[in-house]
Short mmCIF file of C-alpha atoms in Angstrom, two decimals:
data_model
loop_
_atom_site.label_atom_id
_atom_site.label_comp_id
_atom_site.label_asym_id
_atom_site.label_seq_id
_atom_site.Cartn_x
_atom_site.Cartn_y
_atom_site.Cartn_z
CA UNK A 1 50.07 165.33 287.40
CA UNK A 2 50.91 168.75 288.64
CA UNK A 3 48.80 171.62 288.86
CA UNK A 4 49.42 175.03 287.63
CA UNK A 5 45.75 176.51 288.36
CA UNK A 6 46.18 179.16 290.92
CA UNK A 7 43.97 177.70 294.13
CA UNK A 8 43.82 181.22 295.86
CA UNK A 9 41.44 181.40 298.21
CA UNK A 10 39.82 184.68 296.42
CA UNK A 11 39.16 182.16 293.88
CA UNK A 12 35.52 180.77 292.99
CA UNK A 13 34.09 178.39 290.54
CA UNK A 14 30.90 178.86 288.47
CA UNK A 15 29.08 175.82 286.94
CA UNK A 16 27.52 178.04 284.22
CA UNK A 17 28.55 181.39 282.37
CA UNK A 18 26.88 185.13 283.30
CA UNK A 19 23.68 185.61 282.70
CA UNK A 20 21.70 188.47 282.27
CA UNK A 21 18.23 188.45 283.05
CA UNK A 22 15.14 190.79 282.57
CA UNK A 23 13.26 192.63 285.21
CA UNK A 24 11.07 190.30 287.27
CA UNK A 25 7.87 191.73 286.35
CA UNK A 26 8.56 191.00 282.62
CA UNK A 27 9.51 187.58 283.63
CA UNK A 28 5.94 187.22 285.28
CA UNK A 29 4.09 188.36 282.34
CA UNK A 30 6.24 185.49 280.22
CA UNK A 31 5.12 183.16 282.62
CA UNK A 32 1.38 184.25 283.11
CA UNK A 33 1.56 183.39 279.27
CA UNK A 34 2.77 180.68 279.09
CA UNK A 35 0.75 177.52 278.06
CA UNK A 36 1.28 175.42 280.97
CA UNK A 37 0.20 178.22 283.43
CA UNK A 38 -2.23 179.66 281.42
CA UNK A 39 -3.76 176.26 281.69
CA UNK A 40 -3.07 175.59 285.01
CA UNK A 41 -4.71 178.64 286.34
CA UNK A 42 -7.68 178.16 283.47
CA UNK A 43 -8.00 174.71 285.20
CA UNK A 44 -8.33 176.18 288.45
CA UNK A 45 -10.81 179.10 287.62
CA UNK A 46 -13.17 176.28 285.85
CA UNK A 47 -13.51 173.80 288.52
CA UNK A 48 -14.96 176.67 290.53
CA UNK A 49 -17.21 177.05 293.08
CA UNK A 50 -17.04 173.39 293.61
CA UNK A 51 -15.88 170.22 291.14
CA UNK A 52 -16.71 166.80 292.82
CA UNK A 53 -13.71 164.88 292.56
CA UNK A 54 -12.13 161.08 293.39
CA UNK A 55 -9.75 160.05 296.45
CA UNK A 56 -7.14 160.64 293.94
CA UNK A 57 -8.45 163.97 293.71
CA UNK A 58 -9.10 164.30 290.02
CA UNK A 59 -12.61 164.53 288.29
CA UNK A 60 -15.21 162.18 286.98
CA UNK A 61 -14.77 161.90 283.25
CA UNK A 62 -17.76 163.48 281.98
CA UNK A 63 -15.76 166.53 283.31
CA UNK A 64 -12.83 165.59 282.47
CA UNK A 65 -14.56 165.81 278.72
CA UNK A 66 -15.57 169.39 278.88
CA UNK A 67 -12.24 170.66 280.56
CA UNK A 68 -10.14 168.54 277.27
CA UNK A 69 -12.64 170.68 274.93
CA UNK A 70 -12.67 173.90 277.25
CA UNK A 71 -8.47 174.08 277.14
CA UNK A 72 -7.45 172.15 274.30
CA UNK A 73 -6.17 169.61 276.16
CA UNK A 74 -5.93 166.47 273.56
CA UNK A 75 -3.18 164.89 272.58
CA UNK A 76 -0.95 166.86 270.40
CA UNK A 77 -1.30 164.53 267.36
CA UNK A 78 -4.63 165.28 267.37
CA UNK A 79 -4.54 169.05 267.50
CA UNK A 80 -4.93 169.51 264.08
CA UNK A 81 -7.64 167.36 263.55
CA UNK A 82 -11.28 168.40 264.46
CA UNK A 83 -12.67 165.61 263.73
CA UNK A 84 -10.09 162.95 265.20
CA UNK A 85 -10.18 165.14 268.44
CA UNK A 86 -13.99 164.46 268.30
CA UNK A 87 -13.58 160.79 267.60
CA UNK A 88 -10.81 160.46 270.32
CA UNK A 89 -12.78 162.90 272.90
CA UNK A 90 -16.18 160.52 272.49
CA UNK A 91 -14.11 157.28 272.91
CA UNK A 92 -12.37 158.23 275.68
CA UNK A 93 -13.36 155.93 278.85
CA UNK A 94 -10.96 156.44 281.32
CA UNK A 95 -9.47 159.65 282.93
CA UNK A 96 -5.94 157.88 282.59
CA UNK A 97 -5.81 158.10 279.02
CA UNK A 98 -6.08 161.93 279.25
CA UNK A 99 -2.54 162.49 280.01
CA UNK A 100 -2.35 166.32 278.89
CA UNK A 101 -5.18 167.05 281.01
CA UNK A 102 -3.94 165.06 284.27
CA UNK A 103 0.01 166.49 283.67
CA UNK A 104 -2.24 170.04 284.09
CA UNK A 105 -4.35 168.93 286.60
CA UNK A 106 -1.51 168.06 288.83
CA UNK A 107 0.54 170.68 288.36
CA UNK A 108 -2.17 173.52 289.41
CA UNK A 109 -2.63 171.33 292.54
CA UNK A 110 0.68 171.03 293.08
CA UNK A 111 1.30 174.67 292.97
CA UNK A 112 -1.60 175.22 295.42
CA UNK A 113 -4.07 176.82 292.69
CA UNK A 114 -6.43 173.90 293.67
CA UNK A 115 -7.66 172.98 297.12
CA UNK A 116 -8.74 169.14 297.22
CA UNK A 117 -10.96 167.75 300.12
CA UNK A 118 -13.95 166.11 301.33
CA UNK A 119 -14.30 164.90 297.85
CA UNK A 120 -14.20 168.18 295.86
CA UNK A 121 -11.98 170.72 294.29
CA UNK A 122 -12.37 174.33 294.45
CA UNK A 123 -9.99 176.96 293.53
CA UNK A 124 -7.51 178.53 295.92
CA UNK A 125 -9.20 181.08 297.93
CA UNK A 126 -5.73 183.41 297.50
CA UNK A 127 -5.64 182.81 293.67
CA UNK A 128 -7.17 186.23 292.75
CA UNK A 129 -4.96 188.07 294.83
CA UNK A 130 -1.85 185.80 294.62
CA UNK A 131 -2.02 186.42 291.00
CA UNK A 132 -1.64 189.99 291.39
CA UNK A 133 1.79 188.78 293.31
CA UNK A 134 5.05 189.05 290.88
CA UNK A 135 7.17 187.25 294.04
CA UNK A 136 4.15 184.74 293.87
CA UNK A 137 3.74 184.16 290.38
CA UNK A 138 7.51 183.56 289.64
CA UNK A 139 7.29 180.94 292.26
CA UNK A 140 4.58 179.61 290.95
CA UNK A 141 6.58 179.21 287.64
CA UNK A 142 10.14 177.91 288.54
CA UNK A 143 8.16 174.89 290.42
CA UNK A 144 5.96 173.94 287.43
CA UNK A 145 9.47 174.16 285.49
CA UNK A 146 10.98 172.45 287.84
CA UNK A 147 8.61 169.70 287.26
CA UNK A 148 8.38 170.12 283.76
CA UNK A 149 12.06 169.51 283.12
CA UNK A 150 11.54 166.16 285.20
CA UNK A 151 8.45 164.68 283.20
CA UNK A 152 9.95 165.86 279.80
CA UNK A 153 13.82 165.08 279.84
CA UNK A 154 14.09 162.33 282.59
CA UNK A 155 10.27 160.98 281.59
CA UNK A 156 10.26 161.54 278.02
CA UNK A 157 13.71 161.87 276.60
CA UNK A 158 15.24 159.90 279.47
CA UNK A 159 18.31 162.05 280.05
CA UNK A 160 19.35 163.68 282.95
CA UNK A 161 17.76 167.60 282.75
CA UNK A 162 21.58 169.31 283.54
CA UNK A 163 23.05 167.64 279.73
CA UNK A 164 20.81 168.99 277.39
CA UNK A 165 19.81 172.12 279.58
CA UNK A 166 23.17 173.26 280.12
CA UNK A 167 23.95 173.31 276.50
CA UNK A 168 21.47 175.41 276.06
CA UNK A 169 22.18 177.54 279.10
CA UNK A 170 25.76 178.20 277.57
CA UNK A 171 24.58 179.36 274.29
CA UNK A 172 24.92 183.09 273.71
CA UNK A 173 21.30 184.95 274.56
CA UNK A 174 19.20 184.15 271.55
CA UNK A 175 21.45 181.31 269.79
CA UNK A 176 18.99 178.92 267.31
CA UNK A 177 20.43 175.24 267.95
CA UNK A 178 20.30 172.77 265.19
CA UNK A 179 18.15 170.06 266.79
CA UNK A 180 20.78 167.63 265.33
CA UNK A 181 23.45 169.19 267.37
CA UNK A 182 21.93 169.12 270.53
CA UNK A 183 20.99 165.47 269.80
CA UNK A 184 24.55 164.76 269.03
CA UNK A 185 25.67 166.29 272.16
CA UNK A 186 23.30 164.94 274.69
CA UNK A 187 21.81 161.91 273.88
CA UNK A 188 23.52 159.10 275.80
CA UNK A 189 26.62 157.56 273.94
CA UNK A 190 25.56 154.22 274.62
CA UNK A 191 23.03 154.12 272.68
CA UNK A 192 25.57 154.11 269.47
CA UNK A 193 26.95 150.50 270.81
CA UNK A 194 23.85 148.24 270.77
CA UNK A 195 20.66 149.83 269.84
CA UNK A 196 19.26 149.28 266.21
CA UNK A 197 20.13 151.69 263.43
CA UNK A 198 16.57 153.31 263.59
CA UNK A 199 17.11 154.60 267.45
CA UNK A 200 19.00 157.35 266.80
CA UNK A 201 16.16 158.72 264.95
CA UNK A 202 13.64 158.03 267.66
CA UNK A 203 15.47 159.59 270.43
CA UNK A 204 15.51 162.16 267.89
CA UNK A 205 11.95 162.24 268.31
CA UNK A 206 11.45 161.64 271.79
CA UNK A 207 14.04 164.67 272.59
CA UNK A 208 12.16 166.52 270.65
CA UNK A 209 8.74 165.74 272.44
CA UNK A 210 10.78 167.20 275.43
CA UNK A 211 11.54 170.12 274.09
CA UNK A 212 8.15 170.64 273.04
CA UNK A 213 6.87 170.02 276.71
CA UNK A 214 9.53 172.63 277.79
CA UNK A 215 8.26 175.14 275.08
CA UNK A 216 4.86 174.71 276.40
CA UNK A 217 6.39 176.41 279.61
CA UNK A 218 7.21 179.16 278.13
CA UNK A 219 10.94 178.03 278.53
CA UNK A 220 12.43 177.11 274.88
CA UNK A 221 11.32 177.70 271.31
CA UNK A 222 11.51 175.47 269.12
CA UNK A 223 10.76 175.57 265.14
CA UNK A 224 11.37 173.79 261.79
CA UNK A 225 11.87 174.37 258.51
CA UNK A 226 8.92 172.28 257.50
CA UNK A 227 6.16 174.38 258.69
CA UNK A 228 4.09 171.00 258.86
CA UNK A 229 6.09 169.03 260.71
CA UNK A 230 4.48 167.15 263.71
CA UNK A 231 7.11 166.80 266.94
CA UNK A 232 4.71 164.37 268.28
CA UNK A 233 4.90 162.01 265.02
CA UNK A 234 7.78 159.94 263.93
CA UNK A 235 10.87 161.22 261.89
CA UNK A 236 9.61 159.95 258.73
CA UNK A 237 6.01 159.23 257.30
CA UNK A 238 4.72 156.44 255.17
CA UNK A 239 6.28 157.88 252.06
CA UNK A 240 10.02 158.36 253.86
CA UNK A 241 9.82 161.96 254.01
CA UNK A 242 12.04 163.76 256.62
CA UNK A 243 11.23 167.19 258.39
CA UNK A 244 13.58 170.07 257.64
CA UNK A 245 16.50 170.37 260.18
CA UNK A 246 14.77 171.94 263.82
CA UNK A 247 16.44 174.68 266.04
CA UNK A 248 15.80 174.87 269.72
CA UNK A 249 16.42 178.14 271.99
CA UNK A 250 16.30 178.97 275.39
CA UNK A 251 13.99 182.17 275.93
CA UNK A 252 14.87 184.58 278.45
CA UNK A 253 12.08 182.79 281.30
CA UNK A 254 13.76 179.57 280.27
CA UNK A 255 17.03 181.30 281.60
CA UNK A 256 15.59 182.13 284.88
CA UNK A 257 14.19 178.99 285.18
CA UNK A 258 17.43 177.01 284.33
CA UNK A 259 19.37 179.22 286.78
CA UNK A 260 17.27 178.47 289.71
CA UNK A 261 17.85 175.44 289.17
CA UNK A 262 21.92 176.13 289.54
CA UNK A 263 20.84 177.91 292.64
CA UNK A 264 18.67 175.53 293.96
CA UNK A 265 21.70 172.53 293.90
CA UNK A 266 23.73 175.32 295.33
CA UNK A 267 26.02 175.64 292.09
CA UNK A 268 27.54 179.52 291.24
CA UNK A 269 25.53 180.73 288.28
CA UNK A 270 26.50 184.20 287.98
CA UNK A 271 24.78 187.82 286.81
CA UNK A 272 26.58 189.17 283.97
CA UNK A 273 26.62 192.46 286.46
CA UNK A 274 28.23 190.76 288.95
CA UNK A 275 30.47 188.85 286.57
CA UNK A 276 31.84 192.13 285.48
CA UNK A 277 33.03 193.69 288.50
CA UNK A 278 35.49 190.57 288.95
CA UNK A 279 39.21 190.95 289.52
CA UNK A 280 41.41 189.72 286.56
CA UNK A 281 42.65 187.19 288.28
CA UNK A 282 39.07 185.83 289.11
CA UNK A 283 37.76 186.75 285.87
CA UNK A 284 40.82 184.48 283.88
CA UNK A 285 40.41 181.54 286.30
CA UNK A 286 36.83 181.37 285.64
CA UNK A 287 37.22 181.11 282.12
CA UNK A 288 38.31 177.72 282.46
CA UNK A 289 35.37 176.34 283.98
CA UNK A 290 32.67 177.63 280.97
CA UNK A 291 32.28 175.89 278.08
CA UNK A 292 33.43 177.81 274.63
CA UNK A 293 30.04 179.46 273.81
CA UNK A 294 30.62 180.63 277.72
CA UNK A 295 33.96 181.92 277.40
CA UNK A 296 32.61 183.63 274.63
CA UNK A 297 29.91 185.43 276.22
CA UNK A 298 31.92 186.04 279.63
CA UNK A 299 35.21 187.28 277.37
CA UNK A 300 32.54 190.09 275.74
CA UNK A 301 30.75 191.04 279.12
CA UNK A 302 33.85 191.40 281.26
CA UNK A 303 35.97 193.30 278.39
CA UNK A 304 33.16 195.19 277.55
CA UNK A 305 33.02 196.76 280.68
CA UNK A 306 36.55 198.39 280.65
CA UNK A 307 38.77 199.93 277.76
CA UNK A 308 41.01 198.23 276.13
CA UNK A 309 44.02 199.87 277.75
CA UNK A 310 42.94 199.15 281.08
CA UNK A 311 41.43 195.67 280.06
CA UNK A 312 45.16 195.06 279.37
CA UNK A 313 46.89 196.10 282.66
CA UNK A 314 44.70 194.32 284.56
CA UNK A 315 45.18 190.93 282.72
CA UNK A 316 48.85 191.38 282.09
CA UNK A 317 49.21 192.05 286.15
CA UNK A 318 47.01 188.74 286.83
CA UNK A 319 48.66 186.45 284.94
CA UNK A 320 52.85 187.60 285.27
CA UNK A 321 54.99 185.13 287.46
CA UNK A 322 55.64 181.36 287.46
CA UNK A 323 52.87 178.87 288.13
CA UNK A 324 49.71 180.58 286.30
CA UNK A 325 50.63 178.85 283.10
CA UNK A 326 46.54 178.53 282.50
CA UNK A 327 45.75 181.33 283.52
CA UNK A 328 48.18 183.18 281.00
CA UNK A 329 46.69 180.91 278.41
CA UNK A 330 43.28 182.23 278.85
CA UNK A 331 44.86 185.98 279.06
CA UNK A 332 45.73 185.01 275.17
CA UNK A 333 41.77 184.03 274.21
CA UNK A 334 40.97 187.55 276.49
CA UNK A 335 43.45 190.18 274.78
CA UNK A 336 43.18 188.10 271.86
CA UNK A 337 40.03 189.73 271.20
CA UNK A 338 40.92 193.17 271.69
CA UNK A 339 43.89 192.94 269.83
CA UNK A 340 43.64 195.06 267.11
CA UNK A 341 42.75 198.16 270.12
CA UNK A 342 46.13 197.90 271.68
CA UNK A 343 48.55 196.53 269.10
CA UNK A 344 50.82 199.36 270.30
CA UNK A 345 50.84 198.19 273.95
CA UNK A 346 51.22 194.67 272.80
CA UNK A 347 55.08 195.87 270.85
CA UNK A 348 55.96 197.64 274.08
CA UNK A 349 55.23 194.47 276.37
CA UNK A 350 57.44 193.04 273.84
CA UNK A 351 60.26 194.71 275.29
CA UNK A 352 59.55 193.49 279.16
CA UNK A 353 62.11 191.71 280.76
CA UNK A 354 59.78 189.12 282.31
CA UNK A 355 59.21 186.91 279.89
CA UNK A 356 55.74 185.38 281.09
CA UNK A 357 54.59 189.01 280.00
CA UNK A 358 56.75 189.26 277.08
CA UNK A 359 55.60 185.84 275.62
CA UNK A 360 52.29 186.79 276.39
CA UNK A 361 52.61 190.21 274.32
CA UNK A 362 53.80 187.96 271.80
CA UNK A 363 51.28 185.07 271.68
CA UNK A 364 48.53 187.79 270.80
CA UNK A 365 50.27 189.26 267.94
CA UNK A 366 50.85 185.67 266.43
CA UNK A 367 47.89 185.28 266.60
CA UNK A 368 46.50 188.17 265.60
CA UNK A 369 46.88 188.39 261.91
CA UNK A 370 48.22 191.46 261.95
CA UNK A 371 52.42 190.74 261.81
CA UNK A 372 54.08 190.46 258.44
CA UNK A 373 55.60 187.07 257.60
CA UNK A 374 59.37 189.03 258.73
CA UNK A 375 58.03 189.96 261.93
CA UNK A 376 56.08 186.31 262.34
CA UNK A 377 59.63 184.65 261.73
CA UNK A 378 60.94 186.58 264.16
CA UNK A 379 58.61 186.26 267.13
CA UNK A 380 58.63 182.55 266.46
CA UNK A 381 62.54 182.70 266.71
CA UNK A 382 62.81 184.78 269.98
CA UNK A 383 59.68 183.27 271.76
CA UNK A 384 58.81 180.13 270.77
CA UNK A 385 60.63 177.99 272.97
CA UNK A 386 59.47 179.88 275.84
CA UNK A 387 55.69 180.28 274.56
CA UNK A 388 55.52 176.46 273.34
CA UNK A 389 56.66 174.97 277.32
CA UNK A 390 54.35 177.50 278.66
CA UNK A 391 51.34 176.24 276.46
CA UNK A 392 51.88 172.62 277.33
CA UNK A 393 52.36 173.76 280.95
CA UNK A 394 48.90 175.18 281.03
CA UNK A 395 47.61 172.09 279.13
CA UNK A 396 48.81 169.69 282.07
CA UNK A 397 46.23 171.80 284.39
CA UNK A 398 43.30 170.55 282.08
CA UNK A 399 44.09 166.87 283.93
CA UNK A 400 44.94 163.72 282.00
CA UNK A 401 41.97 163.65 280.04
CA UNK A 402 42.15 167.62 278.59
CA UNK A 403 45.76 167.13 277.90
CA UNK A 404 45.30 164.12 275.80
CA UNK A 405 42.72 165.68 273.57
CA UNK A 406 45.13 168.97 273.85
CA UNK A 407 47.94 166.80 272.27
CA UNK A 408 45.73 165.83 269.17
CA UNK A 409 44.31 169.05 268.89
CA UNK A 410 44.80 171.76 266.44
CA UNK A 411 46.26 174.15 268.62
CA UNK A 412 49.13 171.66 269.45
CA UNK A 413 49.84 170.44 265.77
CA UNK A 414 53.69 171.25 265.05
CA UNK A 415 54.21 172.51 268.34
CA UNK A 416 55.72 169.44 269.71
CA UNK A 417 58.40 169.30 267.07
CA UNK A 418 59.23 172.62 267.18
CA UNK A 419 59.73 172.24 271.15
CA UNK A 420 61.98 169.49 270.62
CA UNK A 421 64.01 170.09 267.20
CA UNK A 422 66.76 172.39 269.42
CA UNK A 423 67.00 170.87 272.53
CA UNK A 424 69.71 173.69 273.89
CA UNK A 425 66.91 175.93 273.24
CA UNK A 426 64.55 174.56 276.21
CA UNK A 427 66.79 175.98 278.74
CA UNK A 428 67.80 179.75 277.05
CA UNK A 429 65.68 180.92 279.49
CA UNK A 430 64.74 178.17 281.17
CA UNK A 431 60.60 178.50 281.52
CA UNK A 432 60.11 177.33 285.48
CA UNK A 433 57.43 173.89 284.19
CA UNK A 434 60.47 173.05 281.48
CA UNK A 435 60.93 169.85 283.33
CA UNK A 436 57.60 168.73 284.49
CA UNK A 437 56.49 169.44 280.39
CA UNK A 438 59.13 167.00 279.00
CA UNK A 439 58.11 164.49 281.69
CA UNK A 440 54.44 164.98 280.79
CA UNK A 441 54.89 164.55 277.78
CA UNK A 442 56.72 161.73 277.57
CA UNK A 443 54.55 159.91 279.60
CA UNK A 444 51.33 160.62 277.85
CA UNK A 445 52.23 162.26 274.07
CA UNK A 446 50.67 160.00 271.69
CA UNK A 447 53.55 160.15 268.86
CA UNK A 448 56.11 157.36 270.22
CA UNK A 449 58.85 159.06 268.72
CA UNK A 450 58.04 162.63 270.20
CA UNK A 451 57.30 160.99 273.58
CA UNK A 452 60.78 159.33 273.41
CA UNK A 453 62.59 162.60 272.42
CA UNK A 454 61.16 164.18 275.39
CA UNK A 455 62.43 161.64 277.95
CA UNK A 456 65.62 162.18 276.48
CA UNK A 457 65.42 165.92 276.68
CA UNK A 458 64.11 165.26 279.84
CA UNK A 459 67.48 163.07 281.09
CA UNK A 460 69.86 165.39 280.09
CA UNK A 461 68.39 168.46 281.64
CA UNK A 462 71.39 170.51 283.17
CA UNK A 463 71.66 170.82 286.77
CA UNK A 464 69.30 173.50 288.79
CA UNK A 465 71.12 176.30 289.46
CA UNK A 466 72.08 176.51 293.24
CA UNK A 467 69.59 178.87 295.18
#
């Protein structure tokens, strides 16, 4: 399948939409209070001057007791509860079975807040002054995230961290996500073919018990309509009742955090300021590679920085000539926006005698609501053969996959037929992808007859005109 995606070497591909992020030293504070460092660093201070501990380096359980009591470290179903945490706290005979204490434990050694050897654990000599350290602390933080994300999604929820955390990453700054949605989205789609009916609803539950380890790190919030709902419990109790629908959303640390990961694996996870200064060409390419929430944000950051007038040069320059079929396409989504700020510009383009700029001109003002039924007739009459080839043209860039789902797709609904009801009409202009479109699509549209009326248009293309 042929490509239409401009491959200029100017051109650079993000795995997740512009961010903006705030200042570092508010980012520190978020993580200083966060509960997992707040812990960490409480966990440190306490086994001060000197805690005896095992080869493992953790210690005896008698302490182990009075750091569970000192931090609040049961389990969460017991939070609650005074006097199940008692019950639970006295019958505890093993330092295994305090797993929110150990995941704490581990992290503040891992981080370097606690110095194990000879048999005892002291805290960091630095820790004082390192916690003075904004560089420090943030470092500190994106490594107990880091392992966060791996004991809660891969541990817990047993997905891979990038599918639920770059759904949330995507989301416009400050989105609430139905918990259903995300669990629709993320959870693994073979668990639909031969689990029992009630799994659903437990991964439900143990997604949730992720998220809730996340939140603990200061990186999502997450709330219910049932103010008593327990994340830690099942879906249901012993009466059947069901929590109110949940929301999760990724906080401004969680941000950070999920973009150093991007960085870490070497992916392009752009600053909204440096998203913004982008050429239009650069700026429309990348468009394809975010999600829709992402093209949403990136459309309003980039557009935002320029009026509307010159918003429009720059696009309509990008995206003129043969081969940037997709390209154009996302133009439509960009001035599609603005559209009501430069319907006057849009009626002049109109009149261009290139028609990948008038078509373009046109596209928006179809779409745009703002045409009277005369004038819609007539746009459909003079463009539509043009506009239709050059939609399906960008289509066959999304690869076999994106054009199928394009060819069922709203946006494609009637098009087809209106393509192929006056053949004549394909070639007055002839759009430069007229010929690869009608073999596209009658190798892969869906509609038998439609797919056989485009072979047919396809056979009895007239002859290229001699160069």
């Amino acid at each position: 399948m042929s490509s239409h995606h401009p491959e200029a070497p100017s051109h650079r591909r993000f795995a997740a939409r512009p961010v903006s992020l705030l200042p570092t030293e508010e980012l520190a504070n978020r993580a200083l209070s966060s509960r997992l460092m707040r812990t960490a660093i409480g966990l440190a201070r306490w086994c001060g001057p000197v805690t005896p501990v095992d080869a493992d380096g953790v210690p005896d359980l008698a302490d182990v007791r009075v750091a569970i009591e000192k931090f609040g470290l049961w389990p969460r179903a017991l939070c609650r509860d005074r006097e199940q945490r008692e019950i639970w706290t006295e019958q505890l005979d093993s330092v295994s079975q305090a797993e929110e204490f150990l995941a704490t434990w581990r992290t503040a050694q891992h981080l370097g807040m606690i110095e194990c050897e000879t048999g005892q654990a002291r805290p960091a000599r630095e820790l004082e002054r390192w916690l003075g350290s904004t560089g420090r602390i943030l470092r500190w933080w994106t490594l107990a995230f880091h392992l966060c994300v791996d004991r809660a999604l891969r541990g817990t929820a047993g997905l891979e961290p990038h599918t639920a955390l770059g759904r949330l990453y995507e989301s416009p700054n400050g989105a609430r996500i139905p918990l259903r949605l995300v669990t629709q989205e993320v959870l693994p789609a073979r668990e639909t073919h031969y689990l029992p009916s009630r799994c659903p609803a437990w991964s439900t539950v143990l997604l949730t018990r992720a998220l809730v380890q996340l939140a603990d790190a200061g990186a999502v919030s997450v709330g219910w309509h049932d103010p008593w709902h327990d994340p830690w419990s099942d879906t249901s109790g012993a009466h059947g009742h069901r929590p109110g629908p949940a929301w999760v959303q990724l906080t401004d640390l969680g941000r950070f955090g999920v973009r150093q990961i991007l960085l870490a694996e070497e992916q392009s996870a752009p600053l909204t300021e440096e998203f913004i200064r982008l050429d239009a060409d650069e700026f429309l390419d990348a468009l394809a590679d975010f999600s829709p929430d992402g093209q949403l944000v990136a459309l309003t950051a980039w557009l935002d920085a320029r009026a509307p007038q010159q918003a429009l040069r720059e696009i309509v320059a990008a995206s003129s000539g043969a081969g940037l079929a997709l390209r154009r396409w996302n133009a439509t989504m960009a001035l599609g926006s603005i559209s009501s700020r430069i319907e006057p510009d849009l009626y002049a383009l109109l009149r261009s005698a290139d028609p990948t700029v008038s078509s373009l001109a046109s596209v928006v003002l179809l779409a745009s609501r703002m045409l009277s039924d005369a004038e819609r007739a007539r746009l459909t009459a003079e463009f539509g053969h043009w506009t239709a080839i050059d939609m399906f043209a960008a289509a066959t860039c999304l690869g076999e996959t994106g054009l199928k789902s394009f060819l069922v797709s709203e946006a494609a609904e009637g098009i087809d037929r209106l393509l192929l009801g006056d053949i004549t009409r394909l070639w007055q202009p002839e759009h430069p992808d007229t010929r690869e479109v009608l073999r596209v699509l009658g190798r892969h549209h869906p509609d038998p007859s439609i797919a056989a009326r485009a072979r047919a248009a396809e056979a009895h293309a007239p002859p290229r005109p001699r160069p």
